[in-house]
Coordinates of C-alpha atoms in Angstrom, one line a residue:
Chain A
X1241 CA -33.0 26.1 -3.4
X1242 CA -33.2 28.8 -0.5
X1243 CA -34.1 26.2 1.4
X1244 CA -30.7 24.1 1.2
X1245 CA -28.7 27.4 1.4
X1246 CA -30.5 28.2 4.8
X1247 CA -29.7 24.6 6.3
X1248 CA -25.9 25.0 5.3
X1249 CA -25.7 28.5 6.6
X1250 CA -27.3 27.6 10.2
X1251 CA -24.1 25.0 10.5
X1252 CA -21.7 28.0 11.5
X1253 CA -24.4 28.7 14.7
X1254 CA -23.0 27.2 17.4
X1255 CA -19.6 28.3 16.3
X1256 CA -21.3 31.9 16.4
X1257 CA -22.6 31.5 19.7
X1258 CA -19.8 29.8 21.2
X1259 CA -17.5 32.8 19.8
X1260 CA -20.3 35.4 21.3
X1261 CA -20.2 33.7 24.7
X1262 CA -16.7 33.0 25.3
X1263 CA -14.7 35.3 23.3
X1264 CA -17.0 38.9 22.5
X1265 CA -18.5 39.1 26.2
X1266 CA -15.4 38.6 28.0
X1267 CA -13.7 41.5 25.7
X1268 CA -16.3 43.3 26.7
X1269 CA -16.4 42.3 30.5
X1270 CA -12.7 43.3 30.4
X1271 CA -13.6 46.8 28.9
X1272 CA -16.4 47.1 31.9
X1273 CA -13.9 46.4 34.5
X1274 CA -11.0 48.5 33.1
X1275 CA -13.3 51.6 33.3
X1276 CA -15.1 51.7 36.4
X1277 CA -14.6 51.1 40.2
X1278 CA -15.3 48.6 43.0
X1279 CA -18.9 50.1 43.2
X1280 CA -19.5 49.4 39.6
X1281 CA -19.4 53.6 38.9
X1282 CA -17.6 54.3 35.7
X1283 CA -14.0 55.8 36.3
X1284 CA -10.7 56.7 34.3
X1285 CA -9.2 55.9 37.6
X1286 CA -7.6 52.7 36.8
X1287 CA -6.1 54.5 33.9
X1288 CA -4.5 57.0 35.7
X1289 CA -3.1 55.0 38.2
X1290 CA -1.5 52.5 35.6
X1291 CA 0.5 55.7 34.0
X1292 CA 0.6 57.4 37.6
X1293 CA 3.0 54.7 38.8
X1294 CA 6.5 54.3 38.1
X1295 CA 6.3 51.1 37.8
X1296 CA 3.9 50.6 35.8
X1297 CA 5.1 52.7 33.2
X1298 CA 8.6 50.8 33.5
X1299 CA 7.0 47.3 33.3
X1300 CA 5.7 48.5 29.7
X1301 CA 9.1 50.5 28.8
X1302 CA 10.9 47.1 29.6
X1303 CA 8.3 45.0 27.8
X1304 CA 8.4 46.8 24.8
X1305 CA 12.3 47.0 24.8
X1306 CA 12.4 43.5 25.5
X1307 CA 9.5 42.8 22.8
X1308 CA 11.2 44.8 20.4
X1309 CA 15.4 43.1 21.0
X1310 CA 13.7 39.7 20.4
X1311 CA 12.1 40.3 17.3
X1312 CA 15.6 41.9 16.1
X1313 CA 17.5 39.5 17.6
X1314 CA 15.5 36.8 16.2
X1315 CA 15.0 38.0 12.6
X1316 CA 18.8 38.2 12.7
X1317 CA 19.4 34.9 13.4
X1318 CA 16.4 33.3 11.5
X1319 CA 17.0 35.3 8.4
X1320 CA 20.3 33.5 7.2
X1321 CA 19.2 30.2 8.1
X1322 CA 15.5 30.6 5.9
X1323 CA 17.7 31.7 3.1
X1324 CA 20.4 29.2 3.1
X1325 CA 17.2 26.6 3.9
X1326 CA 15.6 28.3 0.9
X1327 CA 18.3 28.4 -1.7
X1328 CA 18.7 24.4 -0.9
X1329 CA 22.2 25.3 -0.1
X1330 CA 21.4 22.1 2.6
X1331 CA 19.9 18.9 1.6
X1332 CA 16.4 18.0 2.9
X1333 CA 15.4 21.8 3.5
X1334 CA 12.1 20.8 5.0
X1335 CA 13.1 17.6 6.9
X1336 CA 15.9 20.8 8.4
X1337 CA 13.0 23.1 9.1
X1338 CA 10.7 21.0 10.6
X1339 CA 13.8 20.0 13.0
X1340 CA 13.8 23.6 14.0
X1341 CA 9.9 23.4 14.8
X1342 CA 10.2 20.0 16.8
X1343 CA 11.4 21.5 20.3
X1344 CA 7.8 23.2 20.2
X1345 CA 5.9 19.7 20.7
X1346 CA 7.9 19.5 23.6
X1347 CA 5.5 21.0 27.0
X1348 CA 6.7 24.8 26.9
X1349 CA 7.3 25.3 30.5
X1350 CA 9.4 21.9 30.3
X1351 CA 11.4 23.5 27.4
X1352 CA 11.6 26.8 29.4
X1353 CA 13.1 24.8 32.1
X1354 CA 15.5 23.0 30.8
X1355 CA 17.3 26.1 29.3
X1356 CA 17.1 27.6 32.8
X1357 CA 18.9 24.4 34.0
X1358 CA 21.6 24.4 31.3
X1359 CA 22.2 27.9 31.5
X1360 CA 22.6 27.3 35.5
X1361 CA 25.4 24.3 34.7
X1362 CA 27.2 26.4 32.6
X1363 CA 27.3 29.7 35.4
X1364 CA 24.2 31.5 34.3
X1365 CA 22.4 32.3 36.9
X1366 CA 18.8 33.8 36.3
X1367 CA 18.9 35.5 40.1
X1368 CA 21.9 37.1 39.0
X1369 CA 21.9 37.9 35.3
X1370 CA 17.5 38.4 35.2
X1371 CA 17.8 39.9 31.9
X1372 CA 20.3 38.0 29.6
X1373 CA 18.7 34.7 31.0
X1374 CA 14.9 36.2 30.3
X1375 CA 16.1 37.3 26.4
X1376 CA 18.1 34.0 25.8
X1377 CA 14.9 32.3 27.0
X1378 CA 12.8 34.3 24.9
X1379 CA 14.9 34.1 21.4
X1380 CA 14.8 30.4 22.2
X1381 CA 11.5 29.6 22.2
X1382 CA 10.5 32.2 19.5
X1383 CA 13.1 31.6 16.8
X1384 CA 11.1 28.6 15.3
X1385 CA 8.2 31.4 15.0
X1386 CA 10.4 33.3 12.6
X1387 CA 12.3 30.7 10.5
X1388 CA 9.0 29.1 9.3
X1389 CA 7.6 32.3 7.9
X1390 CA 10.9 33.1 6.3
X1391 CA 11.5 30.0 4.7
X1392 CA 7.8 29.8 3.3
X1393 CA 8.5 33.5 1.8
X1394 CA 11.6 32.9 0.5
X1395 CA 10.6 29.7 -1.3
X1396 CA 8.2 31.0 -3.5
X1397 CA 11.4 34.2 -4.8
X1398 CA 11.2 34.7 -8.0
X1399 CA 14.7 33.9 -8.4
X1400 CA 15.2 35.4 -12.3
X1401 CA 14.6 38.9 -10.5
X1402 CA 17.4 38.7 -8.1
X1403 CA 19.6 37.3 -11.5
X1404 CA 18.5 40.1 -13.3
X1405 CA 19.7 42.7 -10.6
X1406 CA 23.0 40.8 -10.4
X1407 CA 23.5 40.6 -14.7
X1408 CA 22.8 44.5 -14.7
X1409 CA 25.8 45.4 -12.6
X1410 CA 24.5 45.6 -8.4
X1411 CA 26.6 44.6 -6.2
X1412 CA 25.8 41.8 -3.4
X1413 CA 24.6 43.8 -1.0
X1414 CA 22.5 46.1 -3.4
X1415 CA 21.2 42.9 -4.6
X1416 CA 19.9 42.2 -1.2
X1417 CA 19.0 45.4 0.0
X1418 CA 17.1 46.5 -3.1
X1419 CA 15.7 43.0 -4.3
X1420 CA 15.8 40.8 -1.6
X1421 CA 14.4 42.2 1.6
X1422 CA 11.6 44.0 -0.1
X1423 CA 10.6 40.3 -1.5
X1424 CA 10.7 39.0 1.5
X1425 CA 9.1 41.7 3.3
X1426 CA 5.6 39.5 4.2
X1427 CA 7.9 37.0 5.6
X1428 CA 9.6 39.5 8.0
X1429 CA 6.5 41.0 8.7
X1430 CA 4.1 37.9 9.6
X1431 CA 7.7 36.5 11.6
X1432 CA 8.1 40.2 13.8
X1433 CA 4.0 39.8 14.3
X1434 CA 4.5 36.4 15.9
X1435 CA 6.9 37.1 18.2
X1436 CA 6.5 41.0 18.9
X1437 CA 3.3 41.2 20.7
X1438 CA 3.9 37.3 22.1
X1439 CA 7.3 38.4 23.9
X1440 CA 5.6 41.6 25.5
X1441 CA 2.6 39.5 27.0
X1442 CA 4.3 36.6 28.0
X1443 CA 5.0 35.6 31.7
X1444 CA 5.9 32.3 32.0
X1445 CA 9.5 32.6 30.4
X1446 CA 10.6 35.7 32.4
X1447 CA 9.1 34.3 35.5
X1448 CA 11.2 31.0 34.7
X1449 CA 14.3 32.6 33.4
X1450 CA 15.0 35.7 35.4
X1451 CA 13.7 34.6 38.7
X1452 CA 10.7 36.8 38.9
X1453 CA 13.2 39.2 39.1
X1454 CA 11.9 41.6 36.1
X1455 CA 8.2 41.8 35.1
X1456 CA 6.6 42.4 31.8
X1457 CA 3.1 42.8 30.9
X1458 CA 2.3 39.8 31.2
X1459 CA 3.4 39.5 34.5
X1460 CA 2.1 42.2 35.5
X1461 CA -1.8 41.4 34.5
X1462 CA -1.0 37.9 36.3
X1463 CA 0.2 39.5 39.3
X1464 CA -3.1 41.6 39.4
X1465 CA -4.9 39.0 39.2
X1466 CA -3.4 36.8 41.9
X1467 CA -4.1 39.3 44.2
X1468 CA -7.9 39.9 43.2
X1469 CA -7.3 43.0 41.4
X1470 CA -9.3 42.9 38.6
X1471 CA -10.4 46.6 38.0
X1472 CA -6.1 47.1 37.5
X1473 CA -6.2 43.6 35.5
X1474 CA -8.5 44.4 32.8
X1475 CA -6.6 48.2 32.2
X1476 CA -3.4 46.4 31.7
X1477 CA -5.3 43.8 29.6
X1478 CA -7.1 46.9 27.5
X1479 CA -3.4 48.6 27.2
X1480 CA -2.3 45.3 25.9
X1481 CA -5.6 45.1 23.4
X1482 CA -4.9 48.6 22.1
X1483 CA -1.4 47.6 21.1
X1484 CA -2.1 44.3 19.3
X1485 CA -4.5 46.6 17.2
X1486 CA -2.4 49.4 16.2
X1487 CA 0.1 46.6 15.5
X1488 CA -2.9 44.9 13.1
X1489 CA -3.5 48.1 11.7
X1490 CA 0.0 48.7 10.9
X1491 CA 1.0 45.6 8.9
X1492 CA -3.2 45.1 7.5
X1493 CA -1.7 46.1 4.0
X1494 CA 1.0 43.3 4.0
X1495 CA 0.2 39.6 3.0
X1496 CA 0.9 37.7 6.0
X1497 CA 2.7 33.7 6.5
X1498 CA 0.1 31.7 8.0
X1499 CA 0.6 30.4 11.8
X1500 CA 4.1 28.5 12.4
X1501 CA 1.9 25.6 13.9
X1502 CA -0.1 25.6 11.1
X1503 CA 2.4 25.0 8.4
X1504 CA 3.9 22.1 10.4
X1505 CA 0.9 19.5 9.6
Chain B
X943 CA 26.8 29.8 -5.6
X944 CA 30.7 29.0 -4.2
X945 CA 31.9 26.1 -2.2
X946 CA 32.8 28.2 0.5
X947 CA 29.7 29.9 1.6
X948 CA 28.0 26.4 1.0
X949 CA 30.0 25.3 3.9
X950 CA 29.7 28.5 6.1
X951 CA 26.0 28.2 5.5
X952 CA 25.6 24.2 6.4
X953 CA 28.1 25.1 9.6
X954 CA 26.0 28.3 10.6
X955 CA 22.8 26.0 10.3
X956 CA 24.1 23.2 11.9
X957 CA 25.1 25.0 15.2
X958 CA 21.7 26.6 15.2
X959 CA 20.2 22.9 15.4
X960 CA 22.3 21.9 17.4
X961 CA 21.6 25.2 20.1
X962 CA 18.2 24.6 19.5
X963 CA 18.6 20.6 20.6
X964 CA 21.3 21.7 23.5
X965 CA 18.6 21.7 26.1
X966 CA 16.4 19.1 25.0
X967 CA 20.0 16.7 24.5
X968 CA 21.4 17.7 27.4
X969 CA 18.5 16.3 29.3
X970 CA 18.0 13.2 27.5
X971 CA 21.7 12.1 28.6
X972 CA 21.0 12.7 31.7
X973 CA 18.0 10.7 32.1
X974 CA 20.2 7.9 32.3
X975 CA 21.7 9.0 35.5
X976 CA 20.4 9.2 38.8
X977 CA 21.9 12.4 40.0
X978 CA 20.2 15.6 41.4
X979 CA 21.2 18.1 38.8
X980 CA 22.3 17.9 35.4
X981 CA 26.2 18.4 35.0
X982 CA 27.1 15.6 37.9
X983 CA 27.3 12.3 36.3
X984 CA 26.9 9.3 39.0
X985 CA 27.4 6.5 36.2
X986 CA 24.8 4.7 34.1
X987 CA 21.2 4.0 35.7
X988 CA 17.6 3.3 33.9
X989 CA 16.1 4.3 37.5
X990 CA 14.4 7.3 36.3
X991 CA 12.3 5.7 34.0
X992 CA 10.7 3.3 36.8
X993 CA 10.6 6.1 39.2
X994 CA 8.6 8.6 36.7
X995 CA 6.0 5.9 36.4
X996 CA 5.7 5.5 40.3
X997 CA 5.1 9.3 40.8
X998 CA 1.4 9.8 41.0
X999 CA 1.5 13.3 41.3
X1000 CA 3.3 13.0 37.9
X1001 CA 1.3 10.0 36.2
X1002 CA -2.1 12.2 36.9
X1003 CA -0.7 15.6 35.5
X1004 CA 0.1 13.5 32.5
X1005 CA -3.0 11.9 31.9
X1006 CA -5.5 15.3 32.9
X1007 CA -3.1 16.9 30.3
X1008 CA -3.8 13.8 27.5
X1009 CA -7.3 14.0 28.5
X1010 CA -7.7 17.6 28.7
X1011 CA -6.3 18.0 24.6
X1012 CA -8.2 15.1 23.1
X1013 CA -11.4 16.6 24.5
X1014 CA -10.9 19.7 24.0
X1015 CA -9.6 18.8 20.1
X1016 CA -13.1 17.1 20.0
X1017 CA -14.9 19.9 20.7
X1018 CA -13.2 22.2 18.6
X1019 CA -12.6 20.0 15.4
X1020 CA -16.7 19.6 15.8
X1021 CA -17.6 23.0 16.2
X1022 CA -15.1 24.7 14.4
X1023 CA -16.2 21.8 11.3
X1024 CA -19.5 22.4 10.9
X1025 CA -18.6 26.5 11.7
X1026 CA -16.2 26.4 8.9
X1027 CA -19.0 24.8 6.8
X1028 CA -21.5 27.3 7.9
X1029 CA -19.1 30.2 7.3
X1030 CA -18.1 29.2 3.4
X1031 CA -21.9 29.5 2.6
X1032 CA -22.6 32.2 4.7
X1033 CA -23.3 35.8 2.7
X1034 CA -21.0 38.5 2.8
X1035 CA -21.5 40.4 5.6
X1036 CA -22.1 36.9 7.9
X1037 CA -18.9 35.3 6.8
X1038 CA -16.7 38.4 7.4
X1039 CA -18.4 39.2 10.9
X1040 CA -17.4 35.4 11.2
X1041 CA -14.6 35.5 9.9
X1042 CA -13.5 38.8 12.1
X1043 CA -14.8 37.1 15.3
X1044 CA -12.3 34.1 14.4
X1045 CA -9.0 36.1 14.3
X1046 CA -9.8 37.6 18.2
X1047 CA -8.2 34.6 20.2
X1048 CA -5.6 34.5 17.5
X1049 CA -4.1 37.8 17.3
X1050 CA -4.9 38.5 21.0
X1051 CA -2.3 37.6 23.8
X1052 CA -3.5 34.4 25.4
X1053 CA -3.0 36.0 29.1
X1054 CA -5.9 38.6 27.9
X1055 CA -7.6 35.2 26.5
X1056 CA -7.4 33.8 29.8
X1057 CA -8.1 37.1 32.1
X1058 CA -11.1 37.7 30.0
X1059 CA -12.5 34.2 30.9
X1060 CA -11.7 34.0 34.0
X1061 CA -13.9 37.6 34.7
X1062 CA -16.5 36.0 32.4
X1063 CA -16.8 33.2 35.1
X1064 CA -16.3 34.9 38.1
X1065 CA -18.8 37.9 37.1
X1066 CA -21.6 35.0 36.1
X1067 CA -20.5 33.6 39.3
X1068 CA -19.4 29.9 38.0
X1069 CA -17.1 27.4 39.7
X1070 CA -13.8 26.5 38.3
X1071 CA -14.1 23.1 37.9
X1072 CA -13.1 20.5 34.6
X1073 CA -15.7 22.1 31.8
X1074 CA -14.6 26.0 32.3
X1075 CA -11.1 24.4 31.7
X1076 CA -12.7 22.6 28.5
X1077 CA -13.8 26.2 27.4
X1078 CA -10.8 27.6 27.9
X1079 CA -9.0 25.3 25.3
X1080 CA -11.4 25.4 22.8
X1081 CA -11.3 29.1 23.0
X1082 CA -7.5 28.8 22.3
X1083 CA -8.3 26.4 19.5
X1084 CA -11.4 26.2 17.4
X1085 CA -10.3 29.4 15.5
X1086 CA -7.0 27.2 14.4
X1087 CA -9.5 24.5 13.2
X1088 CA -11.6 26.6 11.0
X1089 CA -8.5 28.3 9.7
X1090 CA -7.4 24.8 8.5
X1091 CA -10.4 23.7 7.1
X1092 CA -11.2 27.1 5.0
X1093 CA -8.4 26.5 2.2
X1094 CA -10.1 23.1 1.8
X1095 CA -13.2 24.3 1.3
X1096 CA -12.1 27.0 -1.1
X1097 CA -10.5 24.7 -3.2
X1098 CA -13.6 22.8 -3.5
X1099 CA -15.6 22.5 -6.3
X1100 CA -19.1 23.9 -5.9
X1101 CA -20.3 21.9 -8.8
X1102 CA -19.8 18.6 -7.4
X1103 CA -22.5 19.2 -5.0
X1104 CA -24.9 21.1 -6.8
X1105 CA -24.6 18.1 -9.3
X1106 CA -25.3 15.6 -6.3
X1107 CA -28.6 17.2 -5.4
X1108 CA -29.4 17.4 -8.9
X1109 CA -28.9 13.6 -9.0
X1110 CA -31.3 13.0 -5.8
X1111 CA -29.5 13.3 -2.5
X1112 CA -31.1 15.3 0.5
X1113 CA -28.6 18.2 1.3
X1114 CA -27.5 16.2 4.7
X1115 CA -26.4 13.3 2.3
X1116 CA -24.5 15.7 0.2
X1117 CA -22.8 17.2 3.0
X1118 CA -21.8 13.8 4.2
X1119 CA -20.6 12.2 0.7
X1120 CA -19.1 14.9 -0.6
X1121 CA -18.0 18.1 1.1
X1122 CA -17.1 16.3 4.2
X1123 CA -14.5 14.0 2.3
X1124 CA -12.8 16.9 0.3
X1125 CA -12.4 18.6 3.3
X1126 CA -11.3 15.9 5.6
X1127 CA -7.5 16.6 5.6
X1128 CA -8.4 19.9 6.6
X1129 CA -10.0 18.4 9.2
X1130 CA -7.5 16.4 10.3
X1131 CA -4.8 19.2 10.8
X1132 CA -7.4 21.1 12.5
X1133 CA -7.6 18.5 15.1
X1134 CA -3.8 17.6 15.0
X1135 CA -3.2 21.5 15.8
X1136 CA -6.0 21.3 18.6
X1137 CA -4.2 19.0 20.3
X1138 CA -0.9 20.5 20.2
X1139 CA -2.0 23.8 21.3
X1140 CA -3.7 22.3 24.0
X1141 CA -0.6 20.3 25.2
X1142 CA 1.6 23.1 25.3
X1143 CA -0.4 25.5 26.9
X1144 CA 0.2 26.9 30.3
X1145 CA -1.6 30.1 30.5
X1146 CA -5.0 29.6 29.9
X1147 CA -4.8 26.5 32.0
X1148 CA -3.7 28.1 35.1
X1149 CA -6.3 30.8 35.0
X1150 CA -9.3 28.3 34.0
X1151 CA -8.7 25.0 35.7
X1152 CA -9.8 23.9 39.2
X1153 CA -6.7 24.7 40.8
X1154 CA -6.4 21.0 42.5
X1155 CA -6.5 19.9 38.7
X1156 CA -3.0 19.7 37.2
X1157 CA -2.0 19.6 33.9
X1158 CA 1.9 19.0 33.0
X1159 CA 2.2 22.5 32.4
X1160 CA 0.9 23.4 36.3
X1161 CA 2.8 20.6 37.5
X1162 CA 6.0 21.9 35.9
X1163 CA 5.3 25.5 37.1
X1164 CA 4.8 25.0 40.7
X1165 CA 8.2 22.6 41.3
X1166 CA 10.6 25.1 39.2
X1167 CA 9.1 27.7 41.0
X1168 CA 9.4 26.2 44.4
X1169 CA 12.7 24.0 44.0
X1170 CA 14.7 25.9 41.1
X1171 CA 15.7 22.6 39.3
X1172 CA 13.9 20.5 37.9
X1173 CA 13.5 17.0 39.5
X1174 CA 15.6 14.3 37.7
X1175 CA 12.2 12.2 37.1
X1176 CA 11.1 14.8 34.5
X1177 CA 15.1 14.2 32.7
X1178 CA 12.9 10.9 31.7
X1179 CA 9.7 12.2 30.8
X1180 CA 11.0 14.7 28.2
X1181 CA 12.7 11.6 26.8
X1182 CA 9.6 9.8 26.7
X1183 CA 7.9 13.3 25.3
X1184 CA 10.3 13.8 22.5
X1185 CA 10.6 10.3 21.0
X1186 CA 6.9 10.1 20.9
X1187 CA 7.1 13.3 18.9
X1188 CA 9.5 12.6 16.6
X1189 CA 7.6 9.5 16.2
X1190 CA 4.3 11.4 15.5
X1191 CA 5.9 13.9 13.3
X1192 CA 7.5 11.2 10.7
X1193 CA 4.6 9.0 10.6
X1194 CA 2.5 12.3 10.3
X1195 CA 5.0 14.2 7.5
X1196 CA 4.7 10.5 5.9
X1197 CA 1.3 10.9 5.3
X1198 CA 1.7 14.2 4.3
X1199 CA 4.2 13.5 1.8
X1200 CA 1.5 10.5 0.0
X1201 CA -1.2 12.9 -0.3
X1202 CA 0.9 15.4 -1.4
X1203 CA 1.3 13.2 -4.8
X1204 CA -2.1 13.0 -5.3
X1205 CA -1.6 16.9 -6.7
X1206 CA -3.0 19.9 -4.8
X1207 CA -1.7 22.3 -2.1
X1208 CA -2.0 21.7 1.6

């Protein structure tokens, strides 16, 4: 008997050793480089020279505003459409969602693209308007990332609790206030999760959208490393680490959605 | 609840759709017209089509890109199978290191994914070249795979495979006849998800590849970024692109939608 439960165990080895080599060591190598200098001599001078510069400090400012107006932005136009999906107000309410998740199979920076080009024919120009082109961008390619969560929440409502709050006298809006949103509160969170952290890191979509005319972290860690700046790379990289973890930390308590890509198969 | 809000909810949803199609659309009807930039209609032409197929540069970004997912979807549906398997009978402490380990690549941004390789490679001095491309995918990937695979596994039930060695199969046999079939659709989302990762990805590509190798994604890139528009050849491609997912998606939700009757949660 120990004998069998020793085979089946060594299966998950080269999955181990796979995740050791090419996932755990690079973390680490990243945590080397952020902390020391081209000598190899350990050094908080990458750190202070990330916060040291003006524009460092505004690339995260502008990331995290950015970050932050997506997810809102997002979760207030995804929310309606998950509930009215939900409450089968529409026929077909999962042939309608997975329409909303088809544009993903199609190759990102193609997708990015073409909104650039439409936004162009109809006078938007991304050299001109860096910003509004970068966050119509951004809630376009994320809002698919916050439906699906939403509409797997709000299908499994207990719907007799938001009768109940109605029958005892609260008013619409107390209904959804009091009843709803807490309900669908692992929804919203697993949805602002997806596209929070996501928004700040990426690159490609400001790069396409505004021109390269704004930079968020992601940018920022490409640009490093274009110009063979690794030291400055892996700081920005650690900054970025330290913020997906408090963000873990902060919603560990909430049962999360799975992945959008993984509830489309 | 009242007619009214019925209709101002299947409006609101409908121009959603139909904003989230606008670019995609817009494109498509364009394909069928041979001018430079979308807006300027110069009358019907199929010419697009032939010309996308005569672009090499085009036809080999393509193809790497096909080549790079399948592989890469290999890889991972392999590894990430028999990790998956590995993990469910693992002890405690094993399976939540594991399991720990498997949620990095997810919850971390895929530009400190790809910088992380890329030092990884450069500090143990190896050459960019087709396999640290390979690695870089399956890094993206294989955690995806055992995440599908782990419900199945969990649903199973142990018994059935105690019972089977009680009845005189070797634990490889076992493995093979029965926790490998219960777990198979698991499997085959795993892969399906591998490959669509893969497809769409941009970053990890352009920080791991060979940078003569170009992937759709790299192709893209470098002519928006050097010629604003995109050319009118690729009007045709994501055409081609989104038929053949529509396509895959139906025949994919049909299947879905038979085993579903068979009882049991995906």
């Amino acid at each position: 008997m120990s004998k069998i439960k020793f085979t089946r165990k060594w299966l998950s080895l080269p999955y181990a050793v796979f995740m050791i080599l090419f996932v755990v060591i690079p973390l680490v190598l990243i945590l080397g480089y952020a902390f020391t200098d081209a000598e190899g001599n350990f050094t908080f001078r990458n750190l202070a020279s990330l916060f040291g510069s003006a524009s460092n400090v505004n690339t995260i400012l502008v990331s995290f505003i950015i970050g932050a107006a997506n997810t809102v932005i997002c979760l207030l136009i995804g929310y309606p459409v998950a509930y009215f999906l939900a409450h089968r107000e529409i026929k077909m309410p999962t042939a309608i969602v997975l329409l909303f998740v088809m544009p993903m199979w199609i190759n990102f920076v193609l997708r990015t693209a073409a909104t650039r080009d439409l936004l162009y024919w109809i006078g938007l120009n991304g050299g001109e308007h860096p910003y509004l082109c970068t966050m119509i961008g951004m809630v376009y390619n994320y809002l698919p990332f916050v439906i699906l969560p939403l509409y797997t929440t709000m299908t499994k409502l207990d719907y007799s609790q938001i009768e109940a709050s109605s029958d005892l006298g609260a008013r619409p809006l107390q209904t959804f206030v009091q009843v709803i949103l807490p309900m669908t509160a692992p929804g919203i969170v697993s949805a602002a999760t997806m596209v929070f952290m996501p928004t700040m890191s990426s690159y490609v979509i400001s790069d396409v959208m505004g021109e390269r005319k704004l930079s968020l972290i992601g940018n920022s860690i490409q640009l490093y490393f274009d110009q063979g700046l690794w030291h400055m790379g892996s700081i920005v990289a650690v900054v970025m680490l330290l913020l997906i973890a408090v963000g873990m930390f902060a919603t560990k308590n909430v049962q999360k959605e799975d992945d959008v890509r993984g509830t489309m198969l | 609840m009242k007619k009214s809000t019925r209709i101002l909810a299947r409006f609101y949803v409908g121009i959603m759709l139909l904003l989230m199609y606008a670019p995609i659309l817009v494109l498509m009807i364009f394909s069928f017209t041979e001018a430079k930039v979308i807006g300027s209609w110069t009358g019907f032409s199929w010419d697009l089509y032939p010309d996308l197929f005569k672009n090499k540069e085009i036809v080999t970004a393509v193809i790497n890109t096909v080549v790079v997912a399948l592989s890469s979807a290999a890889v991972s549906t392999i590894l990430g199978t028999a990790g998956a398997i590995g993990i469910h009978y693992s002890g405690k402490r094993m399976k939540s290191a594991l399991e720990g380990v498997s949620q990095i690549p997810i919850m971390n941004a895929e530009i400190v994914t790809a910088l992380s390789l890329t030092i990884l490679f450069v500090y143990f001095g190896v050459q960019f070249n087709f396999i640290t491309l390979l690695i870089g995918h399956v890094v993206l990937t294989l955690p995806f795979v055992v995440l599908s695979i782990n419900p199945k596994l969990q649903q199973m039930d142990p018994n059935v495979y105690e019972a089977a060695l009680d009845l005189g199969s070797k634990p490889s046999q076992a493995l093979r006849k029965i926790v490998l079939p219960e777990i198979m659709p698991g499997i085959f989302s795993g892969f399906l998800l591998s490959v669509t990762l893969s497809l769409d990805d941009y970053i990890i590509t352009a920080f791991t590849r060979d940078t003569s190798f170009t992937t759709l994604s790299t192709y893209v890139y470098g002519v928006t970024s050097k010629k604003g528009t995109l050319p009118p050849t690729l009007r045709a491609l994501t055409t081609i692109i989104f038929v053949f997912a529509l396509l895959l998606l139906v025949l994919v939700n049909i299947r879905k939608g038979r085993s579903k009757g068979e009882g049991g949660k995906r």
